[in-house]
Structure formats: structure tokens, C-alpha cells
Coordinates of C-alpha atoms in Angstrom, one line a residue:
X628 CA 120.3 170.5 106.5
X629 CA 117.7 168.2 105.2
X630 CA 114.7 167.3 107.0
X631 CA 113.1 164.3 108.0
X632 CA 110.3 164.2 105.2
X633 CA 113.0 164.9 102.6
X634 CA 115.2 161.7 103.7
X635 CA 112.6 159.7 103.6
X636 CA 111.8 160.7 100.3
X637 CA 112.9 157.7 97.7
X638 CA 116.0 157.5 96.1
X639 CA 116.0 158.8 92.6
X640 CA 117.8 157.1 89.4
X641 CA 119.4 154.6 91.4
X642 CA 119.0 151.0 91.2
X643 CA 118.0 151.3 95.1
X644 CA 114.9 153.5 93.9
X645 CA 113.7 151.1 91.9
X646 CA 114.0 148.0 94.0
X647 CA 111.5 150.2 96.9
X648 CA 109.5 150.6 93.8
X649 CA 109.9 147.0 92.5
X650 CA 108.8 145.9 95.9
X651 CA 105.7 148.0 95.9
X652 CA 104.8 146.1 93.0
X653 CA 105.2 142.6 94.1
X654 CA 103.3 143.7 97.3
X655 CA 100.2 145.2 94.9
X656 CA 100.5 141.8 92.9
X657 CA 100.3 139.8 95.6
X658 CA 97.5 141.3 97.3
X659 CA 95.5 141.6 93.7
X660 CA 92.7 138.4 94.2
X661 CA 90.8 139.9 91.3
X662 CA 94.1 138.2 88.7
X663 CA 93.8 135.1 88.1
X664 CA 96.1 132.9 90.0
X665 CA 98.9 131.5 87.5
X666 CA 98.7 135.2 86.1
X667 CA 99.6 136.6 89.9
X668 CA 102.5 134.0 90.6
X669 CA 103.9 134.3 87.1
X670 CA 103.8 138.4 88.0
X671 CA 105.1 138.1 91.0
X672 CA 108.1 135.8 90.5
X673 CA 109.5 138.0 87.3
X674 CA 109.1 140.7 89.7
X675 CA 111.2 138.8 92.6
X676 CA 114.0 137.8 90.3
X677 CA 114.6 141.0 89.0
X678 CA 114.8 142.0 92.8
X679 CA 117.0 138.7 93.7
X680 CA 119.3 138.5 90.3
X681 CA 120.6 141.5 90.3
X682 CA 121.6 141.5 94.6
X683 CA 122.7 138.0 93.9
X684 CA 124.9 137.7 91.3
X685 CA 127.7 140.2 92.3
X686 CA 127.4 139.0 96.1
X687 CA 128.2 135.8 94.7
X688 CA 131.5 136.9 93.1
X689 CA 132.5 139.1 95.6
X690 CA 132.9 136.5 97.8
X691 CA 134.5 134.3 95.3
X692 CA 136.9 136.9 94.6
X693 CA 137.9 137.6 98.2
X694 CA 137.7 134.1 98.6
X695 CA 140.5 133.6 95.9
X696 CA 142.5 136.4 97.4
X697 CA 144.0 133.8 100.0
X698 CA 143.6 131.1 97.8
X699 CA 146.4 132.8 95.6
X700 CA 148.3 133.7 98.2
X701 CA 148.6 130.0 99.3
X702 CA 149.4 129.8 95.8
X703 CA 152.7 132.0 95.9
X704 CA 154.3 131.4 99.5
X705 CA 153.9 126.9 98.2
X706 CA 156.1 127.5 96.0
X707 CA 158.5 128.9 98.3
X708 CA 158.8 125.3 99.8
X709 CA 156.2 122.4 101.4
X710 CA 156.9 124.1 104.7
X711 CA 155.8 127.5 103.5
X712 CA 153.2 125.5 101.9
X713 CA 152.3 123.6 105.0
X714 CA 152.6 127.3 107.4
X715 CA 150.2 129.3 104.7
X716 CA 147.4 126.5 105.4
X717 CA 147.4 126.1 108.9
X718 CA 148.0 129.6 109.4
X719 CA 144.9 130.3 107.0
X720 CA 142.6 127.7 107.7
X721 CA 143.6 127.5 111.9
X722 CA 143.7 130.9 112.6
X723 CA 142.4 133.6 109.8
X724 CA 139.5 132.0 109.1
X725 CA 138.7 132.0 113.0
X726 CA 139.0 135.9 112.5
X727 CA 137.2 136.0 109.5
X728 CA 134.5 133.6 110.8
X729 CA 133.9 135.9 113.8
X730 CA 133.9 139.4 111.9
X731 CA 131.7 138.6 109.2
X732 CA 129.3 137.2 111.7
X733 CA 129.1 140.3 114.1
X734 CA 128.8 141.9 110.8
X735 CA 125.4 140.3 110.2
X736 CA 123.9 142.3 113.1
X737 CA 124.2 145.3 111.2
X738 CA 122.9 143.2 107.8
X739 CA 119.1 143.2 109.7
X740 CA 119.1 146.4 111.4
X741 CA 120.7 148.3 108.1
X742 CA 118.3 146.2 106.0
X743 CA 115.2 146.7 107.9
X744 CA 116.0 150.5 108.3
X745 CA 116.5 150.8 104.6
X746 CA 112.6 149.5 103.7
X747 CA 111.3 151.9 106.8
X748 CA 112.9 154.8 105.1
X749 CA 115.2 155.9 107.4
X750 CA 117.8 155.9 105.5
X751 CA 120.1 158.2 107.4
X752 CA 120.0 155.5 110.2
X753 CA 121.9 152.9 107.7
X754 CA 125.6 155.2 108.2
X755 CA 125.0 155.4 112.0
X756 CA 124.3 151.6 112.1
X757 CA 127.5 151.0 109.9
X758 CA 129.5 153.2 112.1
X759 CA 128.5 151.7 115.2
X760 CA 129.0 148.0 113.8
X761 CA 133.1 149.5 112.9
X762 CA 133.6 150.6 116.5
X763 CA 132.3 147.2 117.9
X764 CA 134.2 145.2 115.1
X765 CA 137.2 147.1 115.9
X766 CA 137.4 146.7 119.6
X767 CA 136.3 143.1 119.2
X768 CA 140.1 142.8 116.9
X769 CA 142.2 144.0 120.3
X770 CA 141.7 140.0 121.3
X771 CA 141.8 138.6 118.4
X772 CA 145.2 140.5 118.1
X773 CA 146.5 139.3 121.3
X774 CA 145.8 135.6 119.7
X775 CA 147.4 136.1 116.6
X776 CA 150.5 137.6 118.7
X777 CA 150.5 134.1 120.7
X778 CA 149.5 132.0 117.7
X779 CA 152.8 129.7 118.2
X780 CA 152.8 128.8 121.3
X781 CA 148.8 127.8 120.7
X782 CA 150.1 126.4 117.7
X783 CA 152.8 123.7 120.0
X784 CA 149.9 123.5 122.0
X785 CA 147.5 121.7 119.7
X786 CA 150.5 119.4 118.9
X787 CA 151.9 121.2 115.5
X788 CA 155.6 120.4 114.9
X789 CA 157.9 123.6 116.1
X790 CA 159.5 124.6 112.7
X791 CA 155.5 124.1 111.3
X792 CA 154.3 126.2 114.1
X793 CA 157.2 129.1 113.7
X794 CA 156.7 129.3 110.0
X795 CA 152.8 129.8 110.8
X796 CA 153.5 132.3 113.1
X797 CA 155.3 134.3 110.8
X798 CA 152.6 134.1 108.3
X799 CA 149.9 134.9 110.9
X800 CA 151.4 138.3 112.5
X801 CA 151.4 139.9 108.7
X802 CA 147.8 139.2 109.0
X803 CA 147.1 141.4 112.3
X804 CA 146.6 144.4 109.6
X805 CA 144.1 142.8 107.9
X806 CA 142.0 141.8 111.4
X807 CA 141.0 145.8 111.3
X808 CA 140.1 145.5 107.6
X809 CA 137.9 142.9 108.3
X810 CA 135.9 145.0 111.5
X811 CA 135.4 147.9 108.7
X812 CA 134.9 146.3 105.4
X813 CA 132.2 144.6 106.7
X814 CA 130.0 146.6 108.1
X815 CA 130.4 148.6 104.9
X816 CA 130.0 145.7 102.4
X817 CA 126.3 145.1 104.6
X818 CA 125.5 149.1 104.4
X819 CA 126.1 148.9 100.5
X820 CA 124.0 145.4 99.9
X821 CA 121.3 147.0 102.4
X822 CA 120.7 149.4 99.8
X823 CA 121.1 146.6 96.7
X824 CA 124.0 148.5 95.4
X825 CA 126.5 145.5 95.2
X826 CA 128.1 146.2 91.3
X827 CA 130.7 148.8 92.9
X828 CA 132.2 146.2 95.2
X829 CA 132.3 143.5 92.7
X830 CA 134.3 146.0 90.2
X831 CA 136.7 147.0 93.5
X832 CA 137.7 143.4 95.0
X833 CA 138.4 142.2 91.0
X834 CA 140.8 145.0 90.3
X835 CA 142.0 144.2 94.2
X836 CA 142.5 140.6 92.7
X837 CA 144.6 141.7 90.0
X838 CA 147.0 143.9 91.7
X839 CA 147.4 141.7 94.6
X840 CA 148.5 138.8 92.6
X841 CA 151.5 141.4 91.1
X842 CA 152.0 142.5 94.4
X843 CA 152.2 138.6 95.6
X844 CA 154.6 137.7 92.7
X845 CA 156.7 141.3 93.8
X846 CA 157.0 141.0 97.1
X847 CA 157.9 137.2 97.5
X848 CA 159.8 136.4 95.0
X849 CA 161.7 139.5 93.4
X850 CA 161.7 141.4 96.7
X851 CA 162.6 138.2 98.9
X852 CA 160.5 138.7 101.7
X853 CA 159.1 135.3 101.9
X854 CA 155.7 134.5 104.2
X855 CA 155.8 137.5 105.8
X856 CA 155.9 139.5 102.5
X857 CA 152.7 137.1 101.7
X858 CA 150.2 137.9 104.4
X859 CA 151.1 141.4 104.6
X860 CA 150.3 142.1 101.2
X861 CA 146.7 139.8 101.8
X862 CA 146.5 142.4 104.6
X863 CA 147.3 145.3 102.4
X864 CA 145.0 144.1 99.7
X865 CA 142.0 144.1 102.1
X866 CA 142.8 147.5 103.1
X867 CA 142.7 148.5 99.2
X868 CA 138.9 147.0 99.4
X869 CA 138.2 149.3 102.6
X870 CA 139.4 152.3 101.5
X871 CA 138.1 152.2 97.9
X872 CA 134.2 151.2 99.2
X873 CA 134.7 154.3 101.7
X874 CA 135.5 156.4 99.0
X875 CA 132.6 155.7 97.0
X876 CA 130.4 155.9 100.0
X877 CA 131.5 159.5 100.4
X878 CA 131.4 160.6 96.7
X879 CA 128.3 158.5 94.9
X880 CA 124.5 160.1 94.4
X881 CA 123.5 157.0 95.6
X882 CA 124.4 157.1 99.1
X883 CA 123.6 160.8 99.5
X884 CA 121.0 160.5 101.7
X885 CA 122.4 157.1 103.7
X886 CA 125.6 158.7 104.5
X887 CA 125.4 162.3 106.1
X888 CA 128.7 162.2 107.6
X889 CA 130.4 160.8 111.2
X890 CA 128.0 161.0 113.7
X891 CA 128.5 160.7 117.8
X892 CA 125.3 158.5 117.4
X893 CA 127.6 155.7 116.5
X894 CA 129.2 155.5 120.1
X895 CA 125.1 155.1 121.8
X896 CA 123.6 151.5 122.3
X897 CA 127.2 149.8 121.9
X898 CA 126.3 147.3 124.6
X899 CA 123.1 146.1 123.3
X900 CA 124.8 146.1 119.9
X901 CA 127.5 143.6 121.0
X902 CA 125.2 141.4 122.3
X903 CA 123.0 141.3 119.0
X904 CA 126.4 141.0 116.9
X905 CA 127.9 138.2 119.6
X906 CA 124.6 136.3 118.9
X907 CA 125.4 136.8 115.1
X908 CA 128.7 135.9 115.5
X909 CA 128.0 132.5 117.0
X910 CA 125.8 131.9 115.0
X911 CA 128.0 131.6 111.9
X912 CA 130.8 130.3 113.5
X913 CA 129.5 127.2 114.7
X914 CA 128.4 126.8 110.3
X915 CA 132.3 127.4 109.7
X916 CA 134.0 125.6 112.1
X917 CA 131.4 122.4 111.6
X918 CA 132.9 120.9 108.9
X919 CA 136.5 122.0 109.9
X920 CA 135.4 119.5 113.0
X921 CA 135.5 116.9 110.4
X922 CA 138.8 117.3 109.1
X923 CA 140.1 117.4 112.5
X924 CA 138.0 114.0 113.3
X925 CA 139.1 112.3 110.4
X926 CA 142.9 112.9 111.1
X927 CA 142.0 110.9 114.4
X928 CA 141.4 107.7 112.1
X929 CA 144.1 104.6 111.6
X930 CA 146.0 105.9 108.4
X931 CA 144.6 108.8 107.9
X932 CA 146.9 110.6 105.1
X933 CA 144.9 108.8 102.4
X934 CA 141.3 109.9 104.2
X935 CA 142.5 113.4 104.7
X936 CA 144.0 113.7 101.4
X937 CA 140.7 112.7 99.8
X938 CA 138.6 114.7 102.4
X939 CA 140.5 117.9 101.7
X940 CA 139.8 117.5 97.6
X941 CA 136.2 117.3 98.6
X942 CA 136.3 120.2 101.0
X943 CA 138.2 122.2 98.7
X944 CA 135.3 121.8 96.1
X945 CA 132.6 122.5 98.8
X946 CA 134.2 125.5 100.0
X947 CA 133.9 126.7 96.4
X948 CA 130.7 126.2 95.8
X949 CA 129.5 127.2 99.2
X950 CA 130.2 130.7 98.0
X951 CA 127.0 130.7 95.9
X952 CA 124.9 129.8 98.8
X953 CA 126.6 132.6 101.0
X954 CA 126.0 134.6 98.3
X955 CA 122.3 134.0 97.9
X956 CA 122.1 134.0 101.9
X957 CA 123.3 138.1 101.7
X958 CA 120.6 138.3 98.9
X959 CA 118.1 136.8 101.0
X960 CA 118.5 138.9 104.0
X961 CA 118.6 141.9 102.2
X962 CA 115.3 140.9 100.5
X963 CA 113.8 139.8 103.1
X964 CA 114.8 142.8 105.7
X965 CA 113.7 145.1 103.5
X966 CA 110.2 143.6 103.1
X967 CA 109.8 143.5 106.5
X968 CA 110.7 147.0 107.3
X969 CA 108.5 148.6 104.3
X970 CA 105.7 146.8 105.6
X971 CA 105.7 144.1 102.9
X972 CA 104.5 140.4 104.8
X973 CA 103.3 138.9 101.9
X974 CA 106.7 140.0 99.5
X975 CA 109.1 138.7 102.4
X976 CA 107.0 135.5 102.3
X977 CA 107.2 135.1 98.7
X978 CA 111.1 136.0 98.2
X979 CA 111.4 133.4 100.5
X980 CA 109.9 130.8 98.6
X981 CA 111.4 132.0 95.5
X982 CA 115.0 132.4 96.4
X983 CA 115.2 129.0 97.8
X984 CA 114.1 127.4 95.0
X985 CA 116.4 129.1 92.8
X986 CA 119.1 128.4 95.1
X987 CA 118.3 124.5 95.4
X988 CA 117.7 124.0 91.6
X989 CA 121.5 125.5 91.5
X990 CA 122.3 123.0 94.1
X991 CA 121.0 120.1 92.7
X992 CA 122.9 121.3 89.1
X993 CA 125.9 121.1 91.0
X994 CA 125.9 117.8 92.5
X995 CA 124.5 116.2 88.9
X996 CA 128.1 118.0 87.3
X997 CA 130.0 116.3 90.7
X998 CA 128.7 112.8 90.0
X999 CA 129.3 113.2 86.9
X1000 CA 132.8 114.1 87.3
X1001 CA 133.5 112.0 90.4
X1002 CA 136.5 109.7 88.4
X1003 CA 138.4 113.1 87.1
X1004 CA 137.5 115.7 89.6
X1005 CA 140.6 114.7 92.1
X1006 CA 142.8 115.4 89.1
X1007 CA 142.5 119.2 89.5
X1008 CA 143.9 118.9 93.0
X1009 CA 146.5 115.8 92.6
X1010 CA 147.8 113.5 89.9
X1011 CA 147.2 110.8 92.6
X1012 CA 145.2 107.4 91.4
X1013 CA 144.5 106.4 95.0
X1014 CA 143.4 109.8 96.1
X1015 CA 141.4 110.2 93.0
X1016 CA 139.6 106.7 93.7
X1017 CA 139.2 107.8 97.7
X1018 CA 137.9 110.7 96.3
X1019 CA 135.3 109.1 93.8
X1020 CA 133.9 107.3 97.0
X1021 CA 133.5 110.2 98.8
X1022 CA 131.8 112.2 95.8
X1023 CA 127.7 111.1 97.2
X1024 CA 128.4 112.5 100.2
X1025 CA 129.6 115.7 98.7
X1026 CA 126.9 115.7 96.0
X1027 CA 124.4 115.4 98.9
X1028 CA 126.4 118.4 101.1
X1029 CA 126.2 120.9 98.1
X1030 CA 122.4 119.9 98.0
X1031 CA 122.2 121.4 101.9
X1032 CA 124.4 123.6 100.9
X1033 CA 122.0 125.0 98.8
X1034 CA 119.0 125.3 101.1
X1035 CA 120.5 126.1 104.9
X1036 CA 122.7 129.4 103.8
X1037 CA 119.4 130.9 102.6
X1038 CA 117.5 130.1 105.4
X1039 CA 120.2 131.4 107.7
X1040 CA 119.3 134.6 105.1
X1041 CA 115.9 134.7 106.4
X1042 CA 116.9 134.6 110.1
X1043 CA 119.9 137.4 109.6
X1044 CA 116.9 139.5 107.4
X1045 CA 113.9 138.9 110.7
X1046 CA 116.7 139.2 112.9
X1047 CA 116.5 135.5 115.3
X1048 CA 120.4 134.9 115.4
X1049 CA 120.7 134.1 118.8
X1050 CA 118.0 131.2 118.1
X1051 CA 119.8 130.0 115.1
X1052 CA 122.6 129.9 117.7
X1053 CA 120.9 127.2 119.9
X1054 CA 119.6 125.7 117.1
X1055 CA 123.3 125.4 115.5
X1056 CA 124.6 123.9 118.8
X1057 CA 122.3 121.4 119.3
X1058 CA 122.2 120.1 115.7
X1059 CA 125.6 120.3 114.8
X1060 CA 127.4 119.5 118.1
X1061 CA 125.0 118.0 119.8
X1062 CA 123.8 115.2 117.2
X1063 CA 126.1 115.9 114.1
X1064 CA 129.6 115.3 115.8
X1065 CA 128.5 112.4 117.8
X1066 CA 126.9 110.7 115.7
X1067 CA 129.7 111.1 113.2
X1068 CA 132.0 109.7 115.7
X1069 CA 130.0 106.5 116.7
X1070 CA 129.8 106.0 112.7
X1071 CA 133.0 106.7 112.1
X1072 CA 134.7 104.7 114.9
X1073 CA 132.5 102.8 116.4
X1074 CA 130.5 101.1 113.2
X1075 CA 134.1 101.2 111.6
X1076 CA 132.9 103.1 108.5
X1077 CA 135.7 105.6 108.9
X1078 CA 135.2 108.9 107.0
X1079 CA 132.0 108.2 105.6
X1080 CA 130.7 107.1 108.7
X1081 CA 131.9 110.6 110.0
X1082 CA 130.9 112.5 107.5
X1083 CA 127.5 110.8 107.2
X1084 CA 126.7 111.8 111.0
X1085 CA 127.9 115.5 109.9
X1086 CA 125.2 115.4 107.2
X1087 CA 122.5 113.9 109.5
X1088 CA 123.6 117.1 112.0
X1089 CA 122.8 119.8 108.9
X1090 CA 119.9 118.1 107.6
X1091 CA 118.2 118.2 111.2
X1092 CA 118.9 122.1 111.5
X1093 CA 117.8 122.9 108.0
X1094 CA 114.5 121.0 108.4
X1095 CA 114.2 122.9 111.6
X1096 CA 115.0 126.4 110.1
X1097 CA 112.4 125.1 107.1
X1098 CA 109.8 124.2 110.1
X1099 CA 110.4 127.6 111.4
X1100 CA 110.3 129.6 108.1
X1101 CA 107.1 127.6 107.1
X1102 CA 105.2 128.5 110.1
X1103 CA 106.5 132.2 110.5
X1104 CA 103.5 135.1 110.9
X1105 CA 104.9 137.2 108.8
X1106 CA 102.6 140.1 109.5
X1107 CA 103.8 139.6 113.3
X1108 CA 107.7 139.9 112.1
X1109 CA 106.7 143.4 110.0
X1110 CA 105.6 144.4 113.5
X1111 CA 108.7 142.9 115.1
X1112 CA 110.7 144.9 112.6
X1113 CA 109.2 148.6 113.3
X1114 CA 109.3 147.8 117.0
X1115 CA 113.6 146.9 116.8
X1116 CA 113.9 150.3 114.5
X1117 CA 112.0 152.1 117.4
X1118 CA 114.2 150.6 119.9
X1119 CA 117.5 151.5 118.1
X1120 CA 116.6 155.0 116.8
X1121 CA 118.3 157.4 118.7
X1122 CA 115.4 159.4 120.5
X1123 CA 115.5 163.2 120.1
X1124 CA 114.9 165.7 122.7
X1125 CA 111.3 167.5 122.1
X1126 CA 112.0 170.8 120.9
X1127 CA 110.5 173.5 122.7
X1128 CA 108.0 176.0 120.7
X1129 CA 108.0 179.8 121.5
X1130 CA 104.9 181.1 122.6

């Protein structure tokens, strides 16, 4: 057995090692008064991005790729027929991504505590952490289960035709497999970023993404087996990601000293573990289900087809890019934890600073290339003049949406890395449902204005809770939340019995 002073020695020859000794750096540069002071920011921020770049990009593509996992899946059962078309959606956007929504936000819980345990050195904390995050994740899917089971009559309840709501049903019980998937892979995906190793599951989810678009074309068309064929090999393919990331766990140098095996630790502190990962969970579930709020709004408007036609284009492209910023928020609070528990104020501070203003500068790229495109861009979603013309309209608001987009994911980084989720959480209700929908509705209906009116109100709802989470991050003692982080390790360290020395 190791000891204690040899796990928390640093990694060696691993791109983890050199991050803790990256970070040491930017702390010493930080803290140097005697450079001069363009010399210690220009330091400083080559340092940072050679942190953030490298944690970034693959997050970024990971969940791109996973993204366009179900994306392609739509893909294949559409061309079965509109109704398969129509059943993959709703079945996807109504019911998965309530799953997925949840999952990844309990997830989040173990992002800080496996992040901040990571920068204190405790590395052999990070497997129990992961472990424990699995169990909760897992008995949180029984539920969720026993929804997906009774998806159709939900499904006639929210007024969805009956052959609709049968052909989403179908679609939705291939997907119960992949509900388990989802409470493992993502407590392993945060235990792997904790530790900035992030290539290995980029390389994994792109050969997933291959071989589930030949098991797609297989199963549903050659073999015949229609939806159902479709969400069980989306289930299937998820598994593939679980399975492989475990396997590397187990057998890489690099986690050696983070993974010591299955430990009954796991099962302690479940109770105060659900209620940090509920708090997560809400937390990014009120983000997701936001906007889908304004596509359920708008379908309340007189003629809607048109508004929800050119809605959904817009959506479509913000979902896309929203990616990048859920990317960079994974990156932040890895960064950020990690400051934070090696003791870093002044590093977390400055990655901060640093990795939102790479991610606006993104942002505002973005929404240039959308104005610019706002005649043509409909065109890659429908051959429709009308739409594309409804959709040219709409294009400000959606340049000014990837702009947010581009500032709140990161700062919802920097609560996930000091750990205030269940603040966020208020913060999310009040801003988003209790000013962004109702103002969006007085707009919309009231003033007349219709989907912009609507969607304007959703924007005013995002912009108050960024400039709130900016408020916050602005005025954060950093020095206090290094403190705040060694105190919640203490807390969820298992405490060893005193051993007893012979006389």
C-alpha cells in the first residue's frame, strides 16, 4: 500500500503534473511585484492559456460529438417517415433531454469536490468522489425510469396527438439503457477533466460517433427495426463511451494514484451528497429548460407554424454553438477548483478574467459570422423563402443570445469550481422565471410583438442573471473561498480512526 505522503506526491510525466506545476507558476508570477507590470500580465496570461487551451478545446468537442450523437440519430429514424421524424424530436427534445439535463447537473457536484480535491492533493479522494456521484446518479434513474415507462400517457396529457405520442413512446423506452449511462459517464467524464486529462475522451466519443452512425444505418434500415432499433443503439453507443473511459481509468499511469480501486467509502455521506448534487441539478436545469420555455410560448402565438419554424432554425444554431460555452464552463471549473484547492486566490482570480474574455471574444466572432449570414443561414435547415426571411428577422436576437451565451456558461464555471450551486439556483429562478418569462409574455402578447417580443423578455431574463453572477464574481474574496475550499474537503474526507501505538 501506498501512503499518504506518497499520494500526495505530484503526478509524474503526465499532462496533470504539469498543469500543478503550471499553476505554481502563475501563482509565483502573480505574486512577483518586483516585474514590471505589462511583463507580469503578459507572463501570466501565456501561462493561463496553456492551462485553459489544452482543458478547453477537447471539452468543447466532446460535447459536440455527443451532441451530434442524437442529432444523427434524428437523422436516420426522419427518413423512416415525418411521423418517425416528428416521434424522434419530441421524444429527444421532451423527454431525453429532461434526463440528460438532470444527470449532467448532479454530475457538477462531483466537478467542485473532484476538482478542489485534485489541487489539495488528495488525489485518492477523486475515485471515492466519482464512485459516490455513480451510486447517487444511479438511484436518481429508478424515477426517471418510471417516467420514461409512462412517457405516453404524459405525452396525451400535454395534448400530443395519439399516433405522435405512441411513436414517441416507442422511441423513448430504447432510451431507458442509456438513463444508467448517463448516472456513470458523468461522474467519470468530471473525474477525468478534474485531473485535465480530457484528449482520451475526445478520441473515445469520435470513434463512438463513427460506429454508431454504421450501427444507425444497420439496425434501421437493413435490419428493420425502426425507432426502437434507433434509441437503443443511442443507448448502446453511450454505453460504448462508459465502458471505454472505465477502462482507461483502470489501466492508464495517469490515474494510478486517483483510482486505487472500489472502495465502501463511496456508500458514506450519500445524503449530504444528494442534496449538493440536487442543488447542482437545479441549477442547470432551469439554463436548459429556459429557452425550451420559449419554444413552448411561442407555439401559443396566432399562426404560429411560421414563428416556430423560424424559431427552431435559430435554436438549432444556438444549441450548436452553446457547446463552446459549455465547453469553456467545464474548463473554467476545473481551473478554477483547482486554484482554489492548491491554495492559489490570486490564479483562480486571474483564470477568471482570462477565460472569459477568451470566451466572449469567441462570442462576439460568432454573432459577427451570424449577421453576416442572416439572408443564407435558414438555407441549411429549409429551402423555405418565408422561413428564411422570418429567420433573417430573428438573426439580432440570436446574434445577441450567442454574445450571453458566451459570458453566463463560464460564470456558471466559476460557481460549479467555488461550489455556490444552490445560489445560482435562486438566482436562476428569479431571473429567468421570475422576470424573463413574464416579461417575455407581456412583450409578446400583450405589446403584440410576437416572438421577438418573447424572446426579447428571455434575453432581458439572462442578461439580469449574468450581470448578477458578474456582480458576484467581481466582488468574490478569493482568499476566503481557498479557505471555503479546504474547509468542504475536511468535511467530506472520510475521517480515520486514530491508530493506537504500542507502548
Amino acid at each position: 500500500m501506498e501512503s499518504q505522503e506518497e499520494l500526495n506526491q505530484p503526478l509524474v510525466n503526465s499532462p496533470a503534473a504539469e498543469a500543478h506545476g503550471s499553476s505554481s507558476r502563475l501563482e509565483e508570477v502573480l505574486s512577483d511585484t518586483e516585474l514590471p507590470w505589462l511583463k507580469r500580465l503578459l507572463s501570466a496570461t501565456w501561462i493561463e492559456l496553456n492551462l485553459l487551451l489544452p482543458l478547453a478545446a477537447p471539452a468543447i468537442l466532446v460535447y459536440v460529438i455527443n451532441n451530434l450523437m442524437s442529432a444523427t440519430t434524428r437523422a436516420f429514424a426522419g427518413h423512416l417517415g415525418n411521423l418517425e421524424l416528428a416521434a424522434t424530436n419530441l421524444g429527444n427534445s421532451g423527454i431525453q433531454l429532461f434526463a440528460f439535463g438532470l444527470m449532467l447537473g448532479m454530475g457538477s457536484a462531483v466537478e467542485t469536490l473532484c476538482g478542489q480535491a485534485y489541487g489539495a492533493n488528495k488525489y485518492e479522494m477523486l475515485g471515492i468522489y466519482m464512485q459516490r456521484a455513480a451510486i447517487v446518479l444511479t438511484l436518481t434513474g429508478i424515477p426517471i425510469t418510471v417516467v420514461y415507462i409512462f412517457c405516453k400517457p404524459l405525452l396525451l396529457l400535454l395534448g400530443e396527438p395519439d399516433d405522435l405520442a405512441s411513436a414517441a413512446a416507442v422511441f423513448v423506452y430504447g432510451l431507458i439503457p442509456q438513463i444508467y449511462a448517463y448516472a456513470v459517464n458523468f461522474p467519470i467524464q468530471k473525474f477525468l477533466q478534474a485531473q485535465s486529462i480530457v484528449r482520451p475522451s475526445t478520441y473515445i466519443s469520435t470513434a463512438t460517433l463513427l460506429l454508431h452512425m454504421l450501427l444507425c444505418w444497420l439496425v434501421i434500415y437493413k435490419l428493420g427495426f425502426g425507432l426502437i432499433g434507433a434509441s437503443l443503439v443511442l443507448s448502446l453507443s453511450w454505453w460504448i463511451i462508459v465502458v471505454a473511459q472505465f477502462v482507461y481509468i483502470i489501466t492508464s499511469p495517469k490515474c494510478r494514484k486517483t483510482w486505487t480501486g472500489f472502495s465502501i467509502m463511496a456508500f458514506s455521506e450519500l445524503w449530504a451528497f444528494v442534496k449538493l448534487s440536487a442543488a447542482s441539478a437545479v441549477m442547470l436545469c432551469l439554463e436548459i429548460w429556459y429557452f425550451q420555455v420559449l419554444v413552448l410560448i411561442t407555439g401559443l402565438l396566432d399562426n404560429p407554424q411560421l414563428s416556430l419554424d423560424a424559431i427552431s432554425v435559430c435554436m438549432s444554431i444556438s444549441g450548436l454553438m452553446l457547446q463552446i460555452g459549455i465547453g469553456f464552463n467545464a474548463a473554467t471549473s476545473v481551473r478554477v477548483s483547482n486554484e482554489l484547492g492548491g491554495g492559489n486566490p490570486k490564479s483562480a482570480a486571474f483564470s477568471v478574467i482570462v477565460v472569459n474574455m477568451v470566451s466572449f471574444i469567441i462570442a462576439v466572432i460568432e454573432a459577427i459570422v451570424v449577421l453576416a449570414l442572416r439572408r443564407v443561414v435558414s438555407y441549411a435547415f429549409t429551402n423555405g423563402e418565408t422561413v428564411a426571411n422570418a429567420v433573417s428577422d430573428l438573426c439580432p436576437y440570436l446574434a445577441i443570445t450567442l454574445i450571453l451565451n458566451g459570458i453566463q456558461p463560464v460564470l456558471s464555471g466559476v460557481a460549479v469550481g467555488c461550489g455556490w450551486q444552490a445560489f445560482v439556483a435562486y438566482v436562476n429562478v428569479g431571473c429567468y422565471y421570475g422576470v424573463g418569462v413574464p416579461l417575455g409574455c407581456v412583450l409578446g402578447f400583450k405589446f403584440k410583438l410576437g416572438v421577438k417580443g418573447i424572446w426579447s423578455g428571455m434575453i432581458g431574463g439572462t442578461m439580469l442573471q449574468t450581470l448578477i453572477l458578474l456582480w458576484i464574481t467581481v466582488r468574490t474574496d478569493w482568499n476566503k473561498e481557498v479557505n471555503a475550499a479546504k474547509n468542504r474537503l475536511d468535511k467530506w474526507e472520510p475521517k480515520k480512526e486514530p491508530q493506537v501505538q504500542d507502548s
